[in-house]
Coordinates of C-alpha atoms and ligand atoms in Angstrom, one line a residue:
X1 CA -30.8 -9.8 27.8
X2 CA -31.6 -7.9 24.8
X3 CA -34.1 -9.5 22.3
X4 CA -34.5 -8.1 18.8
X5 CA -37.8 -7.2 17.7
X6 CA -38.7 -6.5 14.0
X7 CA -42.4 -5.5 12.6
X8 CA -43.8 -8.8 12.2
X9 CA -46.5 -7.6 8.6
X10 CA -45.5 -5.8 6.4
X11 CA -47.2 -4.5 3.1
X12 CA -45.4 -2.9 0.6
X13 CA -46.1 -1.3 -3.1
X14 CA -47.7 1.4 -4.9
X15 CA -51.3 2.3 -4.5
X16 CA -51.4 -0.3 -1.7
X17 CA -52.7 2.4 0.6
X18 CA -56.1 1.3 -1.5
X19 CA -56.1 -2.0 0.3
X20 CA -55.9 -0.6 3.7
X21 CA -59.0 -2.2 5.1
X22 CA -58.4 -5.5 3.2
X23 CA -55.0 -5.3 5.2
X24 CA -56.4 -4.4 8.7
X25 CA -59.5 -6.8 8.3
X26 CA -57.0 -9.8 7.3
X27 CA -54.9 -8.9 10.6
X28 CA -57.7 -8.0 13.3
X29 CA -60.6 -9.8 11.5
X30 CA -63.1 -8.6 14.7
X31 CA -65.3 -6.4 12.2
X32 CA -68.0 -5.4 14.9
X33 CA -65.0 -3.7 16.9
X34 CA -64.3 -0.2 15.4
X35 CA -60.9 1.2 14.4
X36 CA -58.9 4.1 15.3
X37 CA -57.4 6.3 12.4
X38 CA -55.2 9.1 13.7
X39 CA -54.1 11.2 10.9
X40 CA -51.6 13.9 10.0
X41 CA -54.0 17.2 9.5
X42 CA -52.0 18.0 6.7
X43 CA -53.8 15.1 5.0
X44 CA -56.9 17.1 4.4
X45 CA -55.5 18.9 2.0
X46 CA -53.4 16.3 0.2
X47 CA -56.6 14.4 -0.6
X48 CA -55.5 11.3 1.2
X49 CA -58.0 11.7 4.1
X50 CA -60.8 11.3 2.0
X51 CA -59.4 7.9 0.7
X52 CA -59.8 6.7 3.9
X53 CA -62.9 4.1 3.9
X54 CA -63.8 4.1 7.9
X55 CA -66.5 1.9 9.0
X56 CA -69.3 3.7 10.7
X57 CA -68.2 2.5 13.7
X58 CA -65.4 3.6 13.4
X59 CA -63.1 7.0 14.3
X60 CA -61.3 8.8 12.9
X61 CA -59.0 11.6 14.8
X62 CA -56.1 14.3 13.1
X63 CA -52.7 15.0 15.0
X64 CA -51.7 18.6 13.4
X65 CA -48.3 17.8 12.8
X66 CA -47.7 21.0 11.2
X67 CA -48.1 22.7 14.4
X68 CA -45.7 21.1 16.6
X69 CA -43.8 18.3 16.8
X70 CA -45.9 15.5 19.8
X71 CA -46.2 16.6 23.3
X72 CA -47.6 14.1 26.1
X73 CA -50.6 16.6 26.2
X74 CA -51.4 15.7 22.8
X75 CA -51.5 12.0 23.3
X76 CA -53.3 12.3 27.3
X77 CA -56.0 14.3 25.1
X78 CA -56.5 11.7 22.5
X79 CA -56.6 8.9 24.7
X80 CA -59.2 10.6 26.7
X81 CA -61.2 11.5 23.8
X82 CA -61.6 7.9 22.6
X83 CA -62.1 6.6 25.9
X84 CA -65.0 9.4 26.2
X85 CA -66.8 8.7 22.7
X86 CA -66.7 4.9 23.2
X87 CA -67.4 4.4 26.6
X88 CA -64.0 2.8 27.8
X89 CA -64.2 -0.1 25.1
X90 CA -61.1 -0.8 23.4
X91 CA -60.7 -0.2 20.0
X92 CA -59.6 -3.8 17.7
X93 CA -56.6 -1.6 16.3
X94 CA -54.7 2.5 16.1
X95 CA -53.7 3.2 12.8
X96 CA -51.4 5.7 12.3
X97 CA -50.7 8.0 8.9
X98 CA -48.6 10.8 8.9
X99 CA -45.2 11.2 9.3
X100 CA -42.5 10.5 12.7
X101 CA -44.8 13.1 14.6
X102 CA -48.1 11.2 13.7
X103 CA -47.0 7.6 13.7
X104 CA -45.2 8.0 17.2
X105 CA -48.8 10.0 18.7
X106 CA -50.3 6.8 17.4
X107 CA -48.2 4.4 18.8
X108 CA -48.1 6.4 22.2
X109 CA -51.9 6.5 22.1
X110 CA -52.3 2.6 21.8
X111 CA -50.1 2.1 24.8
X112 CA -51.5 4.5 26.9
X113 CA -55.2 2.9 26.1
X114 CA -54.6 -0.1 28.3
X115 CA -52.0 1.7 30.5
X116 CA -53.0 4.4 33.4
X117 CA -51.7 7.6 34.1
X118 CA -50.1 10.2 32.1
X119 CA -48.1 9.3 29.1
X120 CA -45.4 11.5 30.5
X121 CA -45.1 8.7 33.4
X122 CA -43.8 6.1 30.2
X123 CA -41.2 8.9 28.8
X124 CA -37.8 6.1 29.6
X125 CA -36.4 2.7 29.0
X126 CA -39.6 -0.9 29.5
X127 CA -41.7 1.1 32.0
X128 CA -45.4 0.1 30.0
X129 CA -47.0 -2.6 32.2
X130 CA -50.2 -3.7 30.3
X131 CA -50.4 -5.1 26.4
X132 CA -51.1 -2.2 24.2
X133 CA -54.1 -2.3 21.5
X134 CA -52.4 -3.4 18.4
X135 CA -51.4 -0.7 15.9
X136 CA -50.4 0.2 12.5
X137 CA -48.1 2.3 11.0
X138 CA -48.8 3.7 7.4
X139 CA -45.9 6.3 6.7
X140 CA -46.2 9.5 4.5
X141 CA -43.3 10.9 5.2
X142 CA -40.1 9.1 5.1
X143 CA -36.7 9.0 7.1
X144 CA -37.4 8.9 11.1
X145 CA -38.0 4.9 11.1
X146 CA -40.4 5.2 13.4
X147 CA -42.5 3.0 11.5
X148 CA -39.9 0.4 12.6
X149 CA -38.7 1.8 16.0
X150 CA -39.5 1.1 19.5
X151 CA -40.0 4.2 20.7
X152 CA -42.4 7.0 20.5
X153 CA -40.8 10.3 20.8
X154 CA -42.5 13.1 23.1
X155 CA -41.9 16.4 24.9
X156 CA -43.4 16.1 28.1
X157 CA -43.2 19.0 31.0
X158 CA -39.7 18.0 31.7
X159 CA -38.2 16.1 28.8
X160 CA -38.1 15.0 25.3
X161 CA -37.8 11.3 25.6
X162 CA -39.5 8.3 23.7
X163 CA -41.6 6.0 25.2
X164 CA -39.0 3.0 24.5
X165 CA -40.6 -0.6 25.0
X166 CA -41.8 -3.7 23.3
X167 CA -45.0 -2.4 23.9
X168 CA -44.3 1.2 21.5
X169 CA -43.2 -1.5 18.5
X170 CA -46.0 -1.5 15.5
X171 CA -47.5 -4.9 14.8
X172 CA -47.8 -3.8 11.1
X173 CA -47.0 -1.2 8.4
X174 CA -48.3 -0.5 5.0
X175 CA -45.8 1.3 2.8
X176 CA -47.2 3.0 -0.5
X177 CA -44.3 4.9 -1.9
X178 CA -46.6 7.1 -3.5
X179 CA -47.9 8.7 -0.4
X180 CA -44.5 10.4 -0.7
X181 CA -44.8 12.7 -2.9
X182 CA -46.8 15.3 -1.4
X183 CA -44.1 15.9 1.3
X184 CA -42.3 19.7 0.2
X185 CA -39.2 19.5 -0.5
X186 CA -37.2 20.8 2.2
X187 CA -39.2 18.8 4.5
X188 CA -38.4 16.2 2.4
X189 CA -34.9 16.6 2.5
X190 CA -34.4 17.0 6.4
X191 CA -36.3 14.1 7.5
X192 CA -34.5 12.4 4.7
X193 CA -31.0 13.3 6.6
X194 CA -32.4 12.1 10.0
X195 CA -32.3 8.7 8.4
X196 CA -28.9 9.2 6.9
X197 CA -27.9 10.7 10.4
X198 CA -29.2 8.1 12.4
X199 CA -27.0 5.4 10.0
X200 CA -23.8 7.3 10.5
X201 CA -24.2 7.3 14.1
X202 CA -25.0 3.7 14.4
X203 CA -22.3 2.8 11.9
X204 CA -19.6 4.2 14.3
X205 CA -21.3 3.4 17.1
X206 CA -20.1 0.6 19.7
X207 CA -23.8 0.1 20.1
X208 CA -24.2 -1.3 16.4
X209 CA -24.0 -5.2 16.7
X210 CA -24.0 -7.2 13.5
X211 CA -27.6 -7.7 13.1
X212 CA -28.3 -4.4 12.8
X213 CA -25.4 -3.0 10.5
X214 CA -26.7 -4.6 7.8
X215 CA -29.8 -2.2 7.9
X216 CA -28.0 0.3 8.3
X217 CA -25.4 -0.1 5.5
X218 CA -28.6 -0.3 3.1
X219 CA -30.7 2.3 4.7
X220 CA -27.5 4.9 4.2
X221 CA -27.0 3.6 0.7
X222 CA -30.8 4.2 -0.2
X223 CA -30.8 7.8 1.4
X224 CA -27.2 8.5 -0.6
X225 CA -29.2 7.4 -4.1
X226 CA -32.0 9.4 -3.5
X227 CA -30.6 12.5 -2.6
X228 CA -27.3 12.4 -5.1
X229 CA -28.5 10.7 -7.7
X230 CA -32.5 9.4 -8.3
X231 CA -35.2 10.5 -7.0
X232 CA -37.0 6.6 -6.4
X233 CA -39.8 7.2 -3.7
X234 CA -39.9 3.2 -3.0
X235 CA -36.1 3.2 -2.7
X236 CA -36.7 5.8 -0.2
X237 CA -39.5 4.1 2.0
X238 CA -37.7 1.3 2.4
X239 CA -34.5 3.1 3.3
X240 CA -36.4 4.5 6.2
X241 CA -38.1 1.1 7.1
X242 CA -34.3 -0.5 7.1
X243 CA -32.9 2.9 9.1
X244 CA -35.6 1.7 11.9
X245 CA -35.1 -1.7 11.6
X246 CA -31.4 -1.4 12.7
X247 CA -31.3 2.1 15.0
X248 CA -34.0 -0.2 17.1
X249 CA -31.1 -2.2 17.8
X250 CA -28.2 0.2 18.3
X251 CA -27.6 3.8 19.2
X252 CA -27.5 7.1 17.7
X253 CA -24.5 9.7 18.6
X254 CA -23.0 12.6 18.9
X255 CA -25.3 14.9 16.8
X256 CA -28.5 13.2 18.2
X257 CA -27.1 14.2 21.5
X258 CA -26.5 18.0 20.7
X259 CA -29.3 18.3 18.5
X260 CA -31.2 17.9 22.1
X261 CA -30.8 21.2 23.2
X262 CA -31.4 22.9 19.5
X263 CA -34.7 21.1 19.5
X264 CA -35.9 21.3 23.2
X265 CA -34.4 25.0 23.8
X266 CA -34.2 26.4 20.1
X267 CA -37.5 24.9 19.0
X268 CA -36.5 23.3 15.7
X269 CA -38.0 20.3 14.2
X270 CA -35.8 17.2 14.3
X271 CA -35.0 16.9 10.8
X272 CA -33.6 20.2 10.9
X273 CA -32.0 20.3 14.2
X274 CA -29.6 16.8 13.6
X275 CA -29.0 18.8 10.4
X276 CA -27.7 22.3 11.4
X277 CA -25.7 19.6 14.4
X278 CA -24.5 17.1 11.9
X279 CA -23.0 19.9 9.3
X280 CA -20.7 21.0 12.1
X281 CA -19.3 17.5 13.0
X282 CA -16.9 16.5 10.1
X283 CA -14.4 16.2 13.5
X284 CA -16.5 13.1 14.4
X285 CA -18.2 11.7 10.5
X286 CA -15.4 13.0 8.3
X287 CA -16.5 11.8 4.8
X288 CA -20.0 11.5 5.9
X289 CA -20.2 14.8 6.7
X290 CA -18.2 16.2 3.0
X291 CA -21.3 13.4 1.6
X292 CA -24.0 15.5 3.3
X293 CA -22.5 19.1 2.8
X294 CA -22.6 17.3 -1.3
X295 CA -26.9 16.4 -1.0
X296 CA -27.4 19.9 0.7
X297 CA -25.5 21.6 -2.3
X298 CA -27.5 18.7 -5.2
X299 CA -31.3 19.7 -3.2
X300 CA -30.3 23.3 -2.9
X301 CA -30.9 23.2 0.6
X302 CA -29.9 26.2 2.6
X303 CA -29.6 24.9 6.4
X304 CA -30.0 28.4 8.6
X305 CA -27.3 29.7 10.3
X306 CA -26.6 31.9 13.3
X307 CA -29.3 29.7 15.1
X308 CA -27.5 30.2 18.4
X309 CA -26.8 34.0 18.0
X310 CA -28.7 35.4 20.8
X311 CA -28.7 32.4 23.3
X312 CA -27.9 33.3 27.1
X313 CA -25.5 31.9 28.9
X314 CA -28.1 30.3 30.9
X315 CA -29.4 28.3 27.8
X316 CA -25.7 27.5 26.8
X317 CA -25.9 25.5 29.7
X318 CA -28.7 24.0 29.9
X319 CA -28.0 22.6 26.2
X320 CA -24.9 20.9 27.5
X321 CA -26.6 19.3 30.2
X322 CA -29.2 18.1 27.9
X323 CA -26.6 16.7 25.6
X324 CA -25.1 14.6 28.5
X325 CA -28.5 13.3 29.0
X326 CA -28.3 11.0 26.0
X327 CA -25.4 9.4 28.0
X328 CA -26.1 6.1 26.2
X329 CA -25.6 7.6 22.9
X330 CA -22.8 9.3 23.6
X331 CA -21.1 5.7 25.4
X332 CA -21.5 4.4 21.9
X333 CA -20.3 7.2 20.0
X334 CA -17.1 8.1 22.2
X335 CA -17.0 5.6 25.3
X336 CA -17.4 5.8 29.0
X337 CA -14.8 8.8 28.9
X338 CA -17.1 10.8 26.9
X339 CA -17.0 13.6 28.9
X340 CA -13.3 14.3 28.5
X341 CA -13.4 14.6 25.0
X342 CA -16.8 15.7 25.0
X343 CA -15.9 18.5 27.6
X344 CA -18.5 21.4 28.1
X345 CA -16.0 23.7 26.5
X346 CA -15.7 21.8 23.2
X347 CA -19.7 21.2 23.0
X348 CA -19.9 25.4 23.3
X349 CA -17.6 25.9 21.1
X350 CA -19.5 23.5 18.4
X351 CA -23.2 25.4 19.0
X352 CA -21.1 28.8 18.2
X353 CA -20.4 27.5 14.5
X354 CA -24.0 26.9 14.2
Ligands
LIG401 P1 -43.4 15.3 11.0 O1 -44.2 14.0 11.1 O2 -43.3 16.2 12.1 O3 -44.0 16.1 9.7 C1 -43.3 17.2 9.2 C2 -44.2 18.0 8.3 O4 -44.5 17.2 7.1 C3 -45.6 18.3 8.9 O5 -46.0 19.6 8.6 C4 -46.5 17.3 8.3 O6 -47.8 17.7 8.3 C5 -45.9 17.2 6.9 N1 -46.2 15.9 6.2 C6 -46.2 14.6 6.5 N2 -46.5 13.8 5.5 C7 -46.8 14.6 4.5 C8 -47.2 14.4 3.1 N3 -47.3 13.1 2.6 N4 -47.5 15.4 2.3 C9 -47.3 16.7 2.8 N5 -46.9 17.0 4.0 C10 -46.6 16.0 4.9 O7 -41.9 15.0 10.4 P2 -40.9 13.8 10.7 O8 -39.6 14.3 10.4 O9 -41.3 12.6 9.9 O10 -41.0 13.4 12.2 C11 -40.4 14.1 13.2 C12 -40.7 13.5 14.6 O11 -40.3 12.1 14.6 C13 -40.1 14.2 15.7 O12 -41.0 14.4 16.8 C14 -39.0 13.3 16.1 O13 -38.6 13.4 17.5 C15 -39.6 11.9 15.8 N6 -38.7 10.8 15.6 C16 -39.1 9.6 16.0 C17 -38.3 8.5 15.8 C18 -38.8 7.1 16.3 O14 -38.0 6.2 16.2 N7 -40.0 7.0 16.8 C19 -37.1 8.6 15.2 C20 -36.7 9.9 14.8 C21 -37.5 11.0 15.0
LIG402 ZN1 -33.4 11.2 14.5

């Protein structure tokens, strides 16, 4: 049995990211417990860190997203940091501001407060035992939905998998379309396409059922507006928001599953990676793909090329047997026969064109 889950509070509209402590006091009303605020970094220098109002109780810990996108290090290491400066007492909530990388550390951190181990031990489908601290999501970057998901994405030592459970979910979000506008452009624009990606996939995925299509419909429609026609930030936050709402309760596809290997192997960002993928598969998304060559072309986007140039035969392979790890997505995207039309051949010859 799979129950739908959706992000129970939700606070939307400009400037709101003012009345974050009005917002997290009104949810978790325990004042005399302190507060985690795990941050993007790239925040110091946006200005939006020093809006923060923390109690003096409280802490207040960066995730450099600029460096690299979350490892299960990085989470293990924060975990064991608050444990350290507080003594093992539980903080009342994690907030987390940033983008997909920062808002999945958060949301990984929060689980892995109340739960023992490594957080590499979580990377896979409901294995979080213990209730997580309650947590917050308070996006700056638009377009993963993890603000909505239920996972938390991370490369651990042997994979890049999400923590996927109830538990990974975020009890709240605060959505101020104005924290939006910092983001550069290109970055922008590919995180953007992960949310137009991840509705393509869904949308012609056996996986969709019909409570999520709805979601997704929007959520593609939003992204479409945005990037062919205007440029409305709080059309684009809640695009994302929708994008999470309904790829929490479906699948992604074929480009997710070969942007594996260009991510894990390659070493490029997601937004990127399901791009350079998803410009190669108008075989699979037909219009969808003519629609995204179109916002590349409108954003003057230039996607690299020759990525796989000087791979070895050894990392060609590898890269298909990571794509046949997202067997689930691929089921949904192709059916149980995946791998005949999927063949190793075919997937080689799509990474040459990239
Ligand atoms: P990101 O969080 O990695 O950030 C990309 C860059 O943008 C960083 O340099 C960051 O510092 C910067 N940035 C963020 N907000 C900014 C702002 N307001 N102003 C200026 N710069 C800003 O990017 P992302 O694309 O949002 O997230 C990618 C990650 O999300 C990947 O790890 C991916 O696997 C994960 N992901 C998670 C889900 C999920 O459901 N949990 C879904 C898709 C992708
Ligand atoms: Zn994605």
């Amino acid at each position: 049995m799979k129950i739908t889950r959706f992000i129970p509070s939700a606070l939307f509209g400009q400037k709101r990211f003012d009345d974050l402590n009005e917002f997290v006091d009104g949810l978790y009303p325990h004042k005399e417990q302190y507060s985690v605020y795990l941050i993007d970094s790239v925040h110091q220098k946006t200005g939006l860190r020093e809006r923060l109002q923390p109690g003096p109780q409280d802490l207040v810990l960066e995730f450099n997203a600029s460096l690299h996108e979350p490892k299960t290090e990085d989470v293990d290491a924060l975990r064991g940091e608050i444990v350290r400066r507080k003594g093992g007492v539980l903080p009342r909530v994690v907030i987390g501001i940033g983008g997909g990388s920062t808002m999945d550390v958060a949301k990984a951190v929060s689980v892995m407060l109340t739960n023992p181990g490594s957080s590499a031990d979580y990377q896979g489908w409901d294995l979080v035992k213990n209730k997580p601290v309650p947590k917050i999501a308070v996006p700056t970057l638009s377009g993963t939905g993890a603000e909505a998901t239920r996972t938390a994405v991370l490369t651990g030592p042997v994979k890049k998998l999400g923590i996927n459970s109830d538990f990974s979910i975020y009890d709240a979000v605060l959505m101020d379309p104005e924290l939006l506008k910092t983001v550069p452009a290109d970055q922008e624009f590919y995180t953007g396409m992960d949310n137009f990606i991840h509705c393509v996939e869904s949308i012609n995925g056996s996986a969709m059922n019909p409570l999520g299509k709805p979601f997704a419909l929007q959520a593609k429609a939003a992204a479409e507006n945005f990037f062919l026609k205007e440029k409305n930030y709080s059309e684009l936050m809640v695009g994302s928001f929708l994008g999470g709402c309904s790829i929490a309760n479906s699948s992604v596809g074929i480009c997710h599953a070969l942007s594996y290997g260009i991510a894990f192997i390659l070493g490029y960002r997601h937004g990127i990676a399901n791009s350079i993928v998803f410009n190669q598969l108008p075989e699979y998304y037909g219009e969808d793909v003519l629609k995204f060559r179109r916002m590349l072309e409108k954003n003057k986007v230039k996607l690299p090329s020759g990525v796989t140039g000087g791979i070895t035969a050894e990392q060609l392979d590898r890269m298909i047997q990571l794509t046949y790890m997202l067997e689930r997505d691929l089921i949904s995207a192709l059916g149980p026969d995946f791998k005949r039309i999927l063949t190793p051949e075919k997937i080689s010859r799509l990474y040459e064109k990239m």
